[in-house]
Amino acid sequence: REYVGDILNSGKHLLSLIEDILDIARIESDKIPIEIVSTPLAGMVGDAYVLVQNHAREKSLEIIGTRITEDINLAVDPTRCLQILVNILGNAVKFTPDGGAIEVQPKIGEYGLYLSIRDTGIGIPEDAINKLGTPFEQVQNQFTKDHKGSGLGLAITQSLVGMHGGHMQITSKEGVGTTVTVCLPLVQDLHDA
Ligand code: ADP
């Protein structure tokens, strides 16, 4: 009976790998349609949270800041924006050991909304941070050896953020944690432009 679970799991893993590769192919050939609409940040962050909450609960991780009370509207493609948030939040959950904490924090700045996702996880070695937007780059260290992943998530995330005219920044310290900040356009900036 255990085998059935294993097969199911590797099937899921393979499917997500295929989806990632298709996304990369679409991005490379400029075939990802982006449809910008006014999208409430609160709903977006709430949806991303719902998608990772089971995994977070299994690991007894505390996630704070996902209930956004400010009335902030992003000028984004909702599906792709959710993909961005789930990738980053999912990584935070994946790479934070049991009992850790994750904090989501929005801040309005000069170029739009700056959304930070900070975790108390294993961190990323300094020399590896710069390679992270590159497809198939996966950091190997003693903590991630058993981790199954394509290493495509952040490359896709970075491209999707770029398609919105935004940018992504990663700061990290090994054994302390990681902060990923994405800058995304606000609706008011869309009107100003
Ligand atoms: P995947 O998670 O599928 O391996 P990603 O592109 O999402 O691929 O991430 C690439 C690598 O970056 C991960 O394998 C991991 O080593 C590192 N990484 C990403 N996010 C974090 C994080 N929040 N904390 C620690 N390491 C991270």
Coordinates of N, CA and C and ligand atoms in Angstrom, one line a residue:
R1 N 0.8 -1.2 0.0 CA 0.0 0.0 0.0 C 0.9 1.3 0.0
E2 N 2.0 1.2 0.7 CA 2.9 2.3 0.7 C 3.3 2.7 -0.8
Y3 N 3.5 1.7 -1.6 CA 4.0 1.9 -3.0 C 3.0 2.8 -3.7
V4 N 1.7 2.7 -3.5 CA 0.7 3.5 -4.2 C 1.0 5.0 -3.9
G5 N 1.2 5.2 -2.6 CA 1.6 6.6 -2.2 C 2.8 7.1 -2.9
D6 N 3.8 6.3 -3.0 CA 5.1 6.7 -3.6 C 4.8 7.0 -5.1
I7 N 4.1 6.1 -5.7 CA 3.8 6.4 -7.2 C 3.0 7.7 -7.4
L8 N 2.0 7.9 -6.5 CA 1.2 9.1 -6.6 C 2.1 10.3 -6.4
N9 N 3.0 10.2 -5.4 CA 3.9 11.3 -5.1 C 4.9 11.6 -6.3
S10 N 5.5 10.6 -6.9 CA 6.4 10.8 -8.0 C 5.6 11.3 -9.2
G11 N 4.4 10.9 -9.3 CA 3.5 11.4 -10.4 C 3.3 12.9 -10.3
K12 N 3.0 13.3 -9.0 CA 2.7 14.7 -8.8 C 4.0 15.5 -9.0
H13 N 5.1 14.9 -8.6 CA 6.4 15.6 -8.7 C 6.7 15.8 -10.2
L14 N 6.5 14.8 -11.0 CA 6.8 14.8 -12.4 C 5.9 15.9 -13.1
L15 N 4.6 15.9 -12.7 CA 3.7 16.8 -13.3 C 4.1 18.3 -13.0
S16 N 4.5 18.5 -11.8 CA 4.9 19.9 -11.5 C 6.2 20.3 -12.2
L17 N 7.1 19.3 -12.4 CA 8.3 19.5 -13.2 C 7.9 19.8 -14.6
I18 N 7.0 19.1 -15.2 CA 6.6 19.4 -16.6 C 6.0 20.8 -16.7
E19 N 5.1 21.1 -15.7 CA 4.5 22.4 -15.7 C 5.6 23.5 -15.7
D20 N 6.6 23.3 -14.8 CA 7.7 24.3 -14.7 C 8.4 24.4 -16.1
I21 N 8.7 23.3 -16.7 CA 9.5 23.3 -17.9 C 8.6 24.0 -19.0
L22 N 7.3 23.7 -19.0 CA 6.5 24.4 -20.0 C 6.5 25.9 -19.8
D23 N 6.4 26.3 -18.5 CA 6.4 27.7 -18.2 C 7.7 28.4 -18.7
I24 N 8.9 27.7 -18.5 CA 10.1 28.2 -18.9 C 10.1 28.4 -20.5
A25 N 9.6 27.3 -21.1 CA 9.6 27.4 -22.6 C 8.7 28.5 -23.1
R26 N 7.6 28.7 -22.4 CA 6.7 29.8 -22.8 C 7.3 31.2 -22.6
I27 N 8.0 31.3 -21.4 CA 8.7 32.5 -21.1 C 9.7 32.8 -22.2
E28 N 10.5 31.8 -22.5 CA 11.6 32.0 -23.5 C 11.1 32.4 -24.9
S29 N 9.9 31.9 -25.2 CA 9.4 32.2 -26.5 C 8.3 33.3 -26.4
D30 N 8.3 34.1 -25.3 CA 7.4 35.2 -25.2 C 5.9 34.8 -25.4
K31 N 5.6 33.6 -24.9 CA 4.3 33.1 -25.2 C 3.4 33.0 -23.9
I32 N 3.8 33.8 -22.9 CA 3.0 33.8 -21.7 C 2.1 35.1 -21.8
P33 N 0.8 34.9 -22.0 CA 0.0 36.1 -22.0 C -0.2 36.7 -20.6
I34 N 0.0 38.0 -20.6 CA -0.2 38.6 -19.3 C -1.4 39.6 -19.4
E35 N -2.4 39.4 -18.6 CA -3.5 40.3 -18.6 C -3.6 41.1 -17.3
I36 N -3.3 42.3 -17.4 CA -3.2 43.2 -16.2 C -4.6 43.7 -15.8
V37 N -5.0 43.4 -14.6 CA -6.3 43.9 -14.1 C -6.0 44.4 -12.7
S38 N -6.9 45.2 -12.2 CA -6.9 45.7 -10.8 C -7.1 44.5 -9.9
T39 N -6.2 44.2 -9.0 CA -6.3 43.0 -8.2 C -6.0 43.3 -6.7
P40 N -7.0 43.1 -5.8 CA -6.7 43.4 -4.4 C -5.6 42.5 -3.8
L41 N -4.7 43.2 -3.2 CA -3.6 42.5 -2.6 C -4.0 41.5 -1.5
A42 N -5.0 41.9 -0.7 CA -5.5 41.1 0.4 C -5.9 39.7 0.0
G43 N -6.7 39.7 -1.1 CA -7.2 38.5 -1.6 C -6.1 37.6 -2.2
M44 N -5.2 38.2 -2.8 CA -4.0 37.5 -3.4 C -3.2 36.8 -2.4
V45 N -2.9 37.6 -1.3 CA -2.0 37.0 -0.2 C -2.8 35.9 0.5
G46 N -4.1 36.2 0.7 CA -5.0 35.2 1.4 C -5.0 33.9 0.6
D47 N -5.2 34.0 -0.7 CA -5.2 32.8 -1.5 C -3.9 32.0 -1.5
A48 N -2.8 32.8 -1.5 CA -1.5 32.1 -1.5 C -1.3 31.4 -0.1
Y49 N -1.8 32.0 0.9 CA -1.7 31.4 2.3 C -2.5 30.1 2.3
V50 N -3.7 30.1 1.8 CA -4.5 28.9 1.8 C -3.8 27.8 1.1
L51 N -3.1 28.1 0.1 CA -2.4 27.0 -0.7 C -1.2 26.4 0.0
V52 N -0.6 27.1 1.0 CA 0.5 26.6 1.7 C 0.2 26.2 3.1
Q53 N -1.0 26.5 3.6 CA -1.2 26.4 5.1 C -1.1 24.9 5.6
N54 N -1.6 24.0 4.8 CA -1.5 22.6 5.3 C 0.0 22.2 5.5
H55 N 0.8 22.5 4.5 CA 2.2 22.1 4.7 C 2.8 22.9 5.9
A56 N 2.4 24.1 6.0 CA 2.9 24.9 7.2 C 2.5 24.3 8.5
R57 N 1.2 23.9 8.5 CA 0.7 23.3 9.8 C 1.4 22.0 10.1
E58 N 1.7 21.2 9.1 CA 2.4 19.9 9.3 C 3.8 20.2 10.0
K59 N 4.4 21.3 9.6 CA 5.7 21.6 10.1 C 5.7 22.6 11.3
S60 N 4.4 22.8 11.8 CA 4.2 23.8 13.0 C 4.9 25.1 12.7
L61 N 4.8 25.6 11.5 CA 5.4 26.9 11.2 C 4.3 28.0 11.5
E62 N 4.8 29.1 12.1 CA 3.9 30.2 12.3 C 4.0 31.2 11.1
I63 N 2.9 31.5 10.5 CA 3.0 32.4 9.4 C 2.2 33.7 9.8
I64 N 2.8 34.8 9.8 CA 2.1 36.0 10.2 C 2.1 37.1 9.1
G65 N 1.1 37.9 9.1 CA 1.0 39.0 8.2 C 0.2 38.7 6.9
T66 N -0.4 37.5 6.9 CA -1.2 37.2 5.7 C -2.6 37.7 5.6
R67 N -3.0 38.3 6.8 CA -4.3 38.9 6.7 C -4.1 40.4 6.5
I68 N -4.1 40.8 5.3 CA -3.8 42.2 4.9 C -5.0 43.1 5.1
T69 N -4.9 44.1 5.9 CA -6.1 45.0 6.2 C -6.1 46.2 5.3
E70 N -4.9 46.6 4.8 CA -4.9 47.8 4.0 C -5.6 47.6 2.6
D71 N -6.2 48.6 2.1 CA -6.9 48.5 0.8 C -5.9 48.9 -0.3
I72 N -5.2 47.8 -0.8 CA -4.1 48.0 -1.8 C -4.5 47.2 -3.0
N73 N -4.5 47.9 -4.2 CA -4.8 47.2 -5.4 C -3.6 47.1 -6.4
L74 N -3.2 45.9 -6.8 CA -2.1 45.7 -7.7 C -2.6 45.8 -9.1
A75 N -1.7 46.2 -10.0 CA -2.0 46.2 -11.4 C -1.2 45.0 -12.0
V76 N -1.8 43.8 -11.8 CA -1.2 42.5 -12.2 C -2.1 41.5 -12.9
D77 N -1.5 40.5 -13.4 CA -2.3 39.4 -13.9 C -2.5 38.5 -12.7
P78 N -3.8 38.3 -12.3 CA -4.0 37.6 -11.0 C -3.5 36.2 -10.9
T79 N -3.6 35.4 -12.0 CA -3.1 34.0 -12.0 C -1.6 34.0 -11.8
R80 N -0.9 34.8 -12.6 CA 0.6 34.8 -12.6 C 1.1 35.4 -11.3
C81 N 0.3 36.4 -10.7 CA 0.8 37.0 -9.5 C 0.6 36.0 -8.3
L82 N -0.5 35.2 -8.4 CA -0.6 34.1 -7.4 C 0.5 33.1 -7.5
Q83 N 0.9 32.8 -8.7 CA 2.0 31.9 -8.9 C 3.3 32.4 -8.3
I84 N 3.5 33.7 -8.5 CA 4.7 34.3 -7.9 C 4.7 34.2 -6.3
L85 N 3.5 34.5 -5.7 CA 3.4 34.5 -4.3 C 3.5 33.1 -3.7
V86 N 2.9 32.1 -4.4 CA 2.9 30.7 -4.0 C 4.3 30.1 -4.1
N87 N 5.0 30.5 -5.1 CA 6.4 30.0 -5.3 C 7.3 30.5 -4.1
I88 N 7.2 31.8 -3.8 CA 8.0 32.3 -2.8 C 7.6 31.9 -1.4
L89 N 6.3 31.9 -1.1 CA 5.8 31.5 0.2 C 6.0 29.9 0.3
G90 N 5.8 29.2 -0.7 CA 6.1 27.8 -0.7 C 7.5 27.4 -0.4
N91 N 8.4 28.2 -1.0 CA 9.9 28.0 -0.7 C 10.1 28.3 0.8
A92 N 9.5 29.3 1.3 CA 9.7 29.7 2.7 C 9.3 28.6 3.6
V93 N 8.2 28.0 3.3 CA 7.7 26.8 4.1 C 8.6 25.6 3.9
K94 N 9.0 25.4 2.7 CA 9.8 24.2 2.4 C 11.2 24.2 3.0
F95 N 11.8 25.4 3.1 CA 13.1 25.5 3.6 C 13.3 26.1 5.0
T96 N 12.1 26.1 5.7 CA 12.2 26.5 7.1 C 11.9 25.3 8.0
P97 N 12.8 24.9 8.9 CA 12.7 23.8 9.7 C 11.5 23.9 10.7
D98 N 11.0 22.8 11.2 CA 9.8 22.7 12.1 C 9.9 23.8 13.2
G99 N 8.8 24.4 13.4 CA 8.7 25.4 14.5 C 9.2 26.8 14.2
G100 N 9.6 27.0 12.9 CA 10.1 28.3 12.5 C 8.9 29.3 12.2
A101 N 9.3 30.4 11.7 CA 8.4 31.5 11.5 C 8.6 32.1 10.1
I102 N 7.4 32.6 9.6 CA 7.5 33.3 8.3 C 6.6 34.5 8.5
E103 N 7.1 35.6 7.9 CA 6.4 36.9 8.0 C 6.2 37.5 6.6
V104 N 5.0 37.9 6.3 CA 4.7 38.6 5.1 C 4.5 40.1 5.4
Q105 N 5.1 40.9 4.7 CA 5.0 42.4 5.0 C 4.9 43.2 3.7
P106 N 3.8 43.9 3.5 CA 3.7 44.8 2.4 C 4.1 46.2 2.8
K107 N 4.7 46.9 1.8 CA 5.1 48.3 2.0 C 5.0 49.0 0.7
I108 N 4.4 50.2 0.7 CA 4.3 51.0 -0.5 C 5.5 51.8 -0.7
G109 N 6.2 51.8 -1.8 CA 7.4 52.5 -2.1 C 7.4 53.2 -3.4
E110 N 8.5 53.7 -3.8 CA 8.6 54.6 -5.0 C 8.1 53.9 -6.2
Y111 N 8.5 52.6 -6.4 CA 8.1 52.0 -7.7 C 7.0 51.0 -7.6
G112 N 6.2 51.1 -6.5 CA 5.0 50.2 -6.4 C 5.0 49.6 -5.0
L113 N 4.4 48.4 -5.0 CA 4.3 47.7 -3.7 C 5.5 46.8 -3.5
Y114 N 6.1 46.8 -2.4 CA 7.2 46.0 -2.0 C 6.6 44.9 -1.0
L115 N 6.6 43.7 -1.5 CA 6.1 42.6 -0.6 C 7.2 41.7 -0.2
S116 N 7.5 41.7 1.1 CA 8.6 40.9 1.6 C 8.1 39.6 2.3
I117 N 8.8 38.6 2.0 CA 8.5 37.3 2.7 C 9.7 36.8 3.4
R118 N 9.7 36.9 4.7 CA 10.9 36.6 5.5 C 10.7 35.3 6.2
D119 N 11.7 34.4 6.2 CA 11.6 33.2 6.9 C 12.8 33.0 7.9
T120 N 12.6 32.1 8.8 CA 13.7 31.8 9.7 C 14.3 30.4 9.4
G121 N 14.5 30.2 8.0 CA 14.9 28.9 7.5 C 16.4 28.7 7.4
I122 N 16.7 27.7 6.6 CA 18.1 27.3 6.5 C 19.0 28.4 5.8
G123 N 18.4 29.3 5.0 CA 19.2 30.3 4.4 C 19.9 29.8 3.1
I124 N 20.5 30.7 2.4 CA 21.1 30.4 1.1 C 22.6 30.9 1.1
P125 N 23.5 30.1 0.8 CA 24.9 30.6 0.8 C 25.1 31.8 -0.1
E126 N 25.9 32.7 0.3 CA 26.1 34.0 -0.4 C 26.4 33.8 -1.9
D127 N 27.3 32.8 -2.2 CA 27.7 32.7 -3.6 C 26.7 32.0 -4.5
A128 N 25.6 31.5 -3.8 CA 24.6 30.8 -4.6 C 23.4 31.8 -4.9
I129 N 23.3 32.9 -4.1 CA 22.1 33.8 -4.3 C 22.0 34.3 -5.7
N130 N 23.2 34.7 -6.3 CA 23.1 35.3 -7.6 C 22.7 34.4 -8.7
K131 N 22.9 33.1 -8.5 CA 22.6 32.1 -9.5 C 21.1 31.7 -9.5
L132 N 20.4 32.2 -8.5 CA 19.0 31.6 -8.3 C 18.0 32.0 -9.4
G133 N 18.2 33.0 -10.1 CA 17.2 33.3 -11.2 C 17.5 32.5 -12.4
T134 N 18.6 31.7 -12.4 CA 19.0 30.9 -13.6 C 18.3 29.5 -13.6
P135 N 17.6 29.1 -14.7 CA 17.0 27.9 -14.7 C 17.9 26.7 -14.3
F136 N 17.4 25.7 -13.6 CA 18.0 24.5 -13.2 C 19.1 24.6 -12.1
E137 N 19.2 25.9 -11.6 CA 20.2 26.1 -10.6 C 19.6 25.7 -9.3
Q138 N 20.2 24.8 -8.6 CA 19.6 24.4 -7.3 C 20.8 24.3 -6.3
V139 N 20.5 25.0 -5.2 CA 21.6 25.1 -4.2 C 21.7 23.7 -3.5
Q140 N 22.9 23.3 -3.4 CA 23.2 22.0 -2.7 C 23.9 22.3 -1.4
N141 N 23.4 22.0 -0.3 CA 24.2 22.0 0.9 C 23.6 20.9 1.8
Q142 N 24.2 20.7 3.0 CA 23.8 19.6 3.8 C 22.4 19.5 4.1
F143 N 21.7 20.7 4.1 CA 20.3 20.7 4.5 C 19.3 20.3 3.3
T144 N 19.7 20.6 2.1 CA 18.8 20.4 1.0 C 19.0 19.1 0.2
K145 N 20.0 18.3 0.7 CA 20.3 17.1 -0.1 C 19.1 16.3 -0.4
D146 N 18.2 16.2 0.6 CA 17.0 15.3 0.4 C 15.8 16.0 -0.2
H147 N 16.0 17.2 -0.6 CA 14.9 18.0 -1.1 C 14.7 17.8 -2.6
K148 N 13.5 17.4 -3.0 CA 13.2 17.2 -4.4 C 12.7 18.5 -5.0
G149 N 13.3 19.0 -6.0 CA 12.8 20.2 -6.6 C 13.5 20.4 -7.9
S150 N 12.9 21.2 -8.8 CA 13.5 21.3 -10.1 C 14.5 22.4 -10.2
G151 N 14.4 23.3 -9.2 CA 15.2 24.5 -9.2 C 14.7 25.5 -10.3
L152 N 13.5 25.3 -10.7 CA 13.0 26.2 -11.8 C 12.0 27.3 -11.2
G153 N 11.5 27.0 -10.0 CA 10.6 27.9 -9.4 C 11.0 29.4 -9.3
L154 N 12.2 29.6 -8.8 CA 12.6 31.0 -8.7 C 12.9 31.7 -10.0
A155 N 13.4 30.9 -11.0 CA 13.7 31.4 -12.3 C 12.3 31.9 -13.0
I156 N 11.3 31.0 -12.8 CA 10.0 31.4 -13.3 C 9.5 32.6 -12.6
T157 N 9.6 32.6 -11.3 CA 9.1 33.7 -10.5 C 9.7 35.0 -10.9
Q158 N 11.1 35.0 -11.1 CA 11.8 36.2 -11.5 C 11.3 36.7 -12.9
S159 N 11.1 35.7 -13.8 CA 10.6 36.2 -15.1 C 9.2 36.7 -15.1
L160 N 8.3 36.1 -14.3 CA 7.0 36.6 -14.2 C 6.9 38.0 -13.5
V161 N 7.8 38.2 -12.5 CA 7.9 39.5 -11.9 C 8.3 40.5 -12.9
G162 N 9.3 40.2 -13.7 CA 9.9 41.0 -14.7 C 8.8 41.4 -15.8
M163 N 8.0 40.4 -16.1 CA 6.9 40.7 -17.1 C 5.9 41.7 -16.6
H164 N 5.8 41.9 -15.3 CA 4.9 42.9 -14.8 C 5.7 44.2 -14.6
G165 N 6.9 44.3 -15.0 CA 7.7 45.5 -14.9 C 8.3 45.6 -13.5
G166 N 8.2 44.6 -12.7 CA 8.7 44.6 -11.3 C 10.1 44.0 -11.2
H167 N 10.5 43.8 -10.0 CA 11.8 43.1 -9.7 C 11.8 42.4 -8.4
M168 N 12.8 41.5 -8.3 CA 12.8 40.6 -7.1 C 14.2 40.7 -6.5
Q169 N 14.2 40.7 -5.2 CA 15.5 40.8 -4.5 C 15.5 39.7 -3.4
I170 N 16.7 39.1 -3.2 CA 16.8 38.1 -2.2 C 18.0 38.4 -1.3
T171 N 17.7 38.4 0.0 CA 18.8 38.6 1.0 C 18.7 37.4 1.9
S172 N 19.8 36.8 2.3 CA 19.8 35.6 3.0 C 21.1 35.4 3.9
K173 N 20.9 34.7 4.9 CA 22.1 34.3 5.8 C 21.9 32.9 6.1
E174 N 22.9 32.1 5.9 CA 22.9 30.7 6.1 C 22.6 30.4 7.6
G175 N 21.6 29.5 7.8 CA 21.3 29.2 9.2 C 20.5 30.2 9.9
V176 N 20.2 31.3 9.3 CA 19.4 32.4 10.0 C 18.1 32.6 9.2
G177 N 18.1 32.7 7.9 CA 16.9 32.9 7.2 C 17.0 33.6 5.9
T178 N 15.9 33.8 5.2 CA 15.9 34.4 3.9 C 14.8 35.4 3.8
T179 N 15.0 36.5 3.1 CA 14.0 37.4 2.8 C 13.9 37.6 1.3
V180 N 12.7 37.3 0.7 CA 12.5 37.6 -0.7 C 11.6 38.8 -0.8
T181 N 12.0 39.8 -1.5 CA 11.1 40.9 -1.7 C 10.8 41.1 -3.2
V182 N 9.5 41.2 -3.5 CA 9.1 41.4 -4.9 C 8.5 42.8 -4.9
C183 N 8.8 43.5 -6.0 CA 8.2 44.8 -6.2 C 7.2 44.7 -7.4
L184 N 5.9 45.0 -7.1 CA 4.9 44.9 -8.2 C 4.1 46.2 -8.3
P185 N 3.6 46.4 -9.5 CA 3.0 47.7 -9.8 C 1.6 47.9 -9.1
L186 N 1.4 49.1 -8.6 CA 0.1 49.4 -8.0 C -0.8 50.0 -9.1
V187 N -2.1 49.9 -8.8 CA -3.1 50.5 -9.8 C -2.9 52.0 -10.0
Q188 N -2.6 52.7 -8.9 CA -2.5 54.1 -9.1 C -1.3 54.5 -10.0
D189 N -0.2 53.7 -9.9 CA 0.9 53.9 -10.8 C 0.6 53.7 -12.2
L190 N -0.3 52.8 -12.5 CA -0.7 52.5 -13.8 C -1.4 53.7 -14.4
H191 N -2.2 54.4 -13.6 CA -2.9 55.6 -14.1 C -2.0 56.7 -14.3
D192 N -1.0 56.8 -13.4 CA 0.0 57.9 -13.5 C 0.8 57.8 -14.8
A193 N 1.1 56.6 -15.1 CA 2.1 56.3 -16.2 C 1.5 56.8 -17.6
Ligands
ADP1 P1 13.1 24.3 -6.1 O1 12.5 24.7 -4.8 O2 12.1 23.6 -7.0 O3 14.4 23.5 -5.9 P2 13.5 27.1 -6.7 O4 13.9 27.7 -8.0 O5 12.2 27.5 -6.1 O6 13.5 25.6 -6.9 O7 14.6 27.4 -5.6 C1 15.9 27.1 -6.0 C2 16.8 26.8 -4.8 O8 16.9 28.0 -4.0 C3 16.1 25.8 -3.8 O9 16.4 24.5 -4.2 C4 16.8 26.2 -2.5 O10 18.1 25.7 -2.4 C5 17.0 27.7 -2.6 N1 15.9 28.5 -1.9 C6 14.8 29.1 -2.5 N2 14.1 29.7 -1.5 C7 14.6 29.5 -0.4 C8 14.4 29.8 1.0 N3 13.3 30.6 1.4 N4 15.2 29.5 2.0 C9 16.3 28.7 1.7 N5 16.6 28.3 0.4 C10 15.8 28.7 -0.6

